[in-house]
PDB file of C-alpha atoms in Angstrom:
ATOM      1  CA  ASP B   1      11.599  50.842  -8.395  1.00  0.00           C
ATOM      2  CA  LEU B   2      12.827  53.817 -10.373  1.00  0.00           C
ATOM      3  CA  ARG B   3      11.329  54.239 -13.852  1.00  0.00           C
ATOM      4  CA  ILE B   4      12.486  56.735 -16.456  1.00  0.00           C
ATOM      5  CA  LEU B   5       9.643  56.711 -18.935  1.00  0.00           C
ATOM      6  CA  ASP B   6      10.643  59.634 -21.119  1.00  0.00           C
ATOM      7  CA  LYS B   7      13.173  62.386 -21.667  1.00  0.00           C
ATOM      8  CA  ARG B   8      11.388  64.635 -19.154  1.00  0.00           C
ATOM      9  CA  GLY B   9      11.916  62.016 -16.444  1.00  0.00           C
ATOM     10  CA  PHE B  10      15.583  61.721 -17.393  1.00  0.00           C
ATOM     11  CA  LEU B  11      16.055  65.495 -17.233  1.00  0.00           C
ATOM     12  CA  ALA B  12      14.138  65.660 -13.922  1.00  0.00           C
ATOM     13  CA  LEU B  13      16.573  63.149 -12.424  1.00  0.00           C
ATOM     14  CA  LEU B  14      19.579  65.174 -13.589  1.00  0.00           C
ATOM     15  CA  THR B  15      17.976  68.408 -12.381  1.00  0.00           C
ATOM     16  CA  ALA B  16      17.311  66.920  -8.935  1.00  0.00           C
ATOM     17  CA  HIS B  17      20.982  65.980  -8.694  1.00  0.00           C
ATOM     18  CA  ARG B  18      22.123  69.412  -9.892  1.00  0.00           C
ATOM     19  CA  LEU B  19      19.937  71.161  -7.302  1.00  0.00           C
ATOM     20  CA  SER B  20      20.945  68.857  -4.458  1.00  0.00           C
ATOM     21  CA  SER B  21      24.661  68.926  -5.289  1.00  0.00           C
ATOM     22  CA  PRO B  22      25.468  72.332  -6.806  1.00  0.00           C
ATOM     23  CA  GLY B  23      28.679  72.412  -8.791  1.00  0.00           C
ATOM     24  CA  GLN B  24      29.064  68.622  -8.761  1.00  0.00           C
ATOM     25  CA  PRO B  25      28.803  66.686 -12.032  1.00  0.00           C
ATOM     26  CA  PHE B  26      26.293  63.856 -12.180  1.00  0.00           C
ATOM     27  CA  PRO B  27      28.015  60.730 -10.764  1.00  0.00           C
ATOM     28  CA  LEU B  28      27.917  58.943 -14.092  1.00  0.00           C
ATOM     29  CA  GLY B  29      30.617  56.508 -13.020  1.00  0.00           C
ATOM     30  CA  ASN B  30      28.152  55.006 -10.539  1.00  0.00           C
ATOM     31  CA  VAL B  31      25.789  53.859 -13.298  1.00  0.00           C
ATOM     32  CA  LEU B  32      28.519  52.554 -15.594  1.00  0.00           C
ATOM     33  CA  ARG B  33      28.369  49.057 -14.148  1.00  0.00           C
ATOM     34  CA  LEU B  34      25.502  46.606 -14.049  1.00  0.00           C
ATOM     35  CA  ARG B  35      22.971  47.600 -11.388  1.00  0.00           C
ATOM     36  CA  LYS B  36      20.195  45.677  -9.654  1.00  0.00           C
ATOM     37  CA  ASN B  37      17.416  47.642 -11.409  1.00  0.00           C
ATOM     38  CA  THR B  38      18.554  46.863 -14.958  1.00  0.00           C
ATOM     39  CA  GLU B  39      15.304  48.101 -16.497  1.00  0.00           C
ATOM     40  CA  ALA B  40      15.766  51.617 -15.091  1.00  0.00           C
ATOM     41  CA  GLN B  41      19.459  51.540 -15.963  1.00  0.00           C
ATOM     42  CA  LEU B  42      18.653  50.751 -19.589  1.00  0.00           C
ATOM     43  CA  GLN B  43      16.010  53.491 -19.633  1.00  0.00           C
ATOM     44  CA  PHE B  44      18.591  55.939 -18.242  1.00  0.00           C
ATOM     45  CA  PHE B  45      21.167  54.875 -20.843  1.00  0.00           C
ATOM     46  CA  ARG B  46      18.700  55.399 -23.711  1.00  0.00           C
ATOM     47  CA  TYR B  47      18.439  59.081 -22.848  1.00  0.00           C
ATOM     48  CA  ALA B  48      22.031  59.488 -21.659  1.00  0.00           C
ATOM     49  CA  ALA B  49      23.420  58.381 -25.030  1.00  0.00           C
ATOM     50  CA  GLU B  50      21.488  61.181 -26.753  1.00  0.00           C
ATOM     51  CA  ALA B  51      21.951  63.845 -24.073  1.00  0.00           C
ATOM     52  CA  ASP B  52      23.308  67.254 -24.876  1.00  0.00           C
ATOM     53  CA  PRO B  53      26.930  67.419 -23.662  1.00  0.00           C
ATOM     54  CA  LEU B  54      26.028  70.440 -21.529  1.00  0.00           C
ATOM     55  CA  VAL B  55      23.545  68.231 -19.676  1.00  0.00           C
ATOM     56  CA  LEU B  56      25.585  65.016 -19.448  1.00  0.00           C
ATOM     57  CA  ASP B  57      29.069  64.367 -20.780  1.00  0.00           C
ATOM     58  CA  PHE B  58      30.703  60.949 -20.553  1.00  0.00           C
ATOM     59  CA  ALA B  59      34.112  62.638 -20.516  1.00  0.00           C
ATOM     60  CA  SER B  60      33.367  63.540 -16.876  1.00  0.00           C
ATOM     61  CA  SER B  61      32.491  59.940 -15.937  1.00  0.00           C
ATOM     62  CA  GLY B  62      35.940  59.020 -14.680  1.00  0.00           C
ATOM     63  CA  SER B  63      35.892  56.069 -17.087  1.00  0.00           C
ATOM     64  CA  SER B  64      38.495  55.810 -19.799  1.00  0.00           C
ATOM     65  CA  LEU B  65      37.544  57.104 -23.223  1.00  0.00           C
ATOM     66  CA  LEU B  66      38.852  56.125 -26.613  1.00  0.00           C
ATOM     67  CA  GLY B  67      41.658  58.303 -27.808  1.00  0.00           C
ATOM     68  CA  PRO B  68      42.128  59.398 -31.402  1.00  0.00           C
ATOM     69  CA  VAL B  69      43.206  56.585 -33.713  1.00  0.00           C
ATOM     70  CA  PRO B  70      45.445  57.933 -36.494  1.00  0.00           C
ATOM     71  CA  GLY B  71      44.046  57.183 -39.915  1.00  0.00           C
ATOM     72  CA  LEU B  72      40.448  56.775 -38.820  1.00  0.00           C
ATOM     73  CA  PRO B  73      37.807  59.404 -39.555  1.00  0.00           C
ATOM     74  CA  GLY B  74      37.539  61.901 -36.722  1.00  0.00           C
ATOM     75  CA  ALA B  75      41.076  61.295 -35.418  1.00  0.00           C
ATOM     76  CA  GLU B  76      41.935  64.927 -36.037  1.00  0.00           C
ATOM     77  CA  ASP B  77      39.136  66.105 -33.720  1.00  0.00           C
ATOM     78  CA  ALA B  78      39.565  64.307 -30.373  1.00  0.00           C
ATOM     79  CA  ALA B  79      36.777  66.407 -28.830  1.00  0.00           C
ATOM     80  CA  ALA B  80      34.220  64.792 -31.155  1.00  0.00           C
ATOM     81  CA  ILE B  81      35.194  61.136 -30.753  1.00  0.00           C
ATOM     82  CA  GLY B  82      32.209  59.007 -29.806  1.00  0.00           C
ATOM     83  CA  GLY B  83      29.601  61.670 -30.502  1.00  0.00           C
ATOM     84  CA  PRO B  84      28.978  65.074 -28.948  1.00  0.00           C
ATOM     85  CA  ASN B  85      28.772  63.757 -25.366  1.00  0.00           C
ATOM     86  CA  HIS B  86      31.416  61.027 -25.903  1.00  0.00           C
ATOM     87  CA  ALA B  87      28.986  58.219 -25.002  1.00  0.00           C
ATOM     88  CA  TRP B  88      30.235  55.867 -27.712  1.00  0.00           C
ATOM     89  CA  ALA B  89      33.884  56.451 -26.822  1.00  0.00           C
ATOM     90  CA  CYS B  90      33.271  55.455 -23.194  1.00  0.00           C
ATOM     91  CA  HIS B  91      34.455  51.866 -22.638  1.00  0.00           C
ATOM     92  CA  ALA B  92      32.374  51.347 -19.492  1.00  0.00           C
ATOM     93  CA  PHE B  93      29.175  52.625 -21.140  1.00  0.00           C
ATOM     94  CA  VAL B  94      29.446  50.262 -24.102  1.00  0.00           C
ATOM     95  CA  ALA B  95      30.503  47.311 -21.911  1.00  0.00           C
ATOM     96  CA  THR B  96      27.551  47.872 -19.570  1.00  0.00           C
ATOM     97  CA  LEU B  97      25.185  48.157 -22.539  1.00  0.00           C
ATOM     98  CA  LEU B  98      26.408  44.792 -23.796  1.00  0.00           C
ATOM     99  CA  GLU B  99      25.735  43.298 -20.356  1.00  0.00           C
ATOM    100  CA  LEU B 100      22.257  44.850 -20.350  1.00  0.00           C
ATOM    101  CA  ALA B 101      21.608  43.305 -23.758  1.00  0.00           C
ATOM    102  CA  GLU B 102      22.209  39.889 -22.197  1.00  0.00           C
ATOM    103  CA  VAL B 103      20.063  40.321 -19.085  1.00  0.00           C
ATOM    104  CA  GLU B 104      17.430  42.934 -19.945  1.00  0.00           C
ATOM    105  CA  ASP B 105      16.460  43.743 -23.535  1.00  0.00           C
ATOM    106  CA  TYR B 106      18.635  42.911 -26.529  1.00  0.00           C
ATOM    107  CA  GLY B 107      16.270  44.684 -28.947  1.00  0.00           C
ATOM    108  CA  THR B 108      16.472  48.002 -27.118  1.00  0.00           C
ATOM    109  CA  VAL B 109      20.264  47.860 -26.898  1.00  0.00           C
ATOM    110  CA  ARG B 110      20.525  46.886 -30.555  1.00  0.00           C
ATOM    111  CA  GLY B 111      18.334  49.840 -31.461  1.00  0.00           C
ATOM    112  CA  MET B 112      20.569  52.154 -29.456  1.00  0.00           C
ATOM    113  CA  PHE B 113      23.487  51.178 -31.712  1.00  0.00           C
ATOM    114  CA  ASP B 114      21.753  52.554 -34.837  1.00  0.00           C
ATOM    115  CA  ALA B 115      22.763  56.184 -34.231  1.00  0.00           C
ATOM    116  CA  PRO B 116      26.474  55.529 -33.560  1.00  0.00           C
ATOM    117  CA  LEU B 117      26.587  53.095 -36.496  1.00  0.00           C
ATOM    118  CA  ALA B 118      25.614  56.024 -38.701  1.00  0.00           C
ATOM    119  CA  GLU B 119      27.555  58.799 -36.941  1.00  0.00           C
ATOM    120  CA  ALA B 120      30.567  57.203 -35.218  1.00  0.00           C
ATOM    121  CA  PRO B 121      30.939  53.609 -36.452  1.00  0.00           C
ATOM    122  CA  GLU B 122      34.668  53.461 -35.772  1.00  0.00           C
ATOM    123  CA  ALA B 123      34.257  54.571 -32.144  1.00  0.00           C
ATOM    124  CA  LEU B 124      31.461  52.061 -31.598  1.00  0.00           C
ATOM    125  CA  PHE B 125      33.454  49.237 -33.175  1.00  0.00           C
ATOM    126  CA  LEU B 126      36.562  49.980 -31.123  1.00  0.00           C
ATOM    127  CA  SER B 127      34.542  50.328 -27.915  1.00  0.00           C
ATOM    128  CA  ILE B 128      32.871  46.967 -28.523  1.00  0.00           C
ATOM    129  CA  CYS B 129      36.247  45.366 -29.222  1.00  0.00           C
ATOM    130  CA  LEU B 130      37.687  46.802 -26.005  1.00  0.00           C
ATOM    131  CA  ALA B 131      34.685  45.835 -23.850  1.00  0.00           C
ATOM    132  CA  ASP B 132      35.389  43.245 -21.179  1.00  0.00           C
TER     133      ASP B 132
END
């Protein structure tokens, strides 16, 4: 089974894809649903949520993202909604995290919510509300 033990492993996976498929973005949409190897998926998500947008951007996932909500902080800057790489504005990412919390490790998922609670609480709240 695949294991992503640290950030270096995460970046190695993305680099292998970039070298094997030049010019193609990482197929993020393929991991935005519950997979068989939920442990590796959760490990991947831990690093994906914090990834530099030049390395991995959820806007390229093909999944719908939150749009600006007039009156909420950040509505004037649509490019920044959900954090720099838009992870917390991605409906499928948050929905899959909630599923992983049920079947894999609630504590890890709960810990992942600390950063967006501080930086993008509105995006996180709306994404959780919109999750299936």
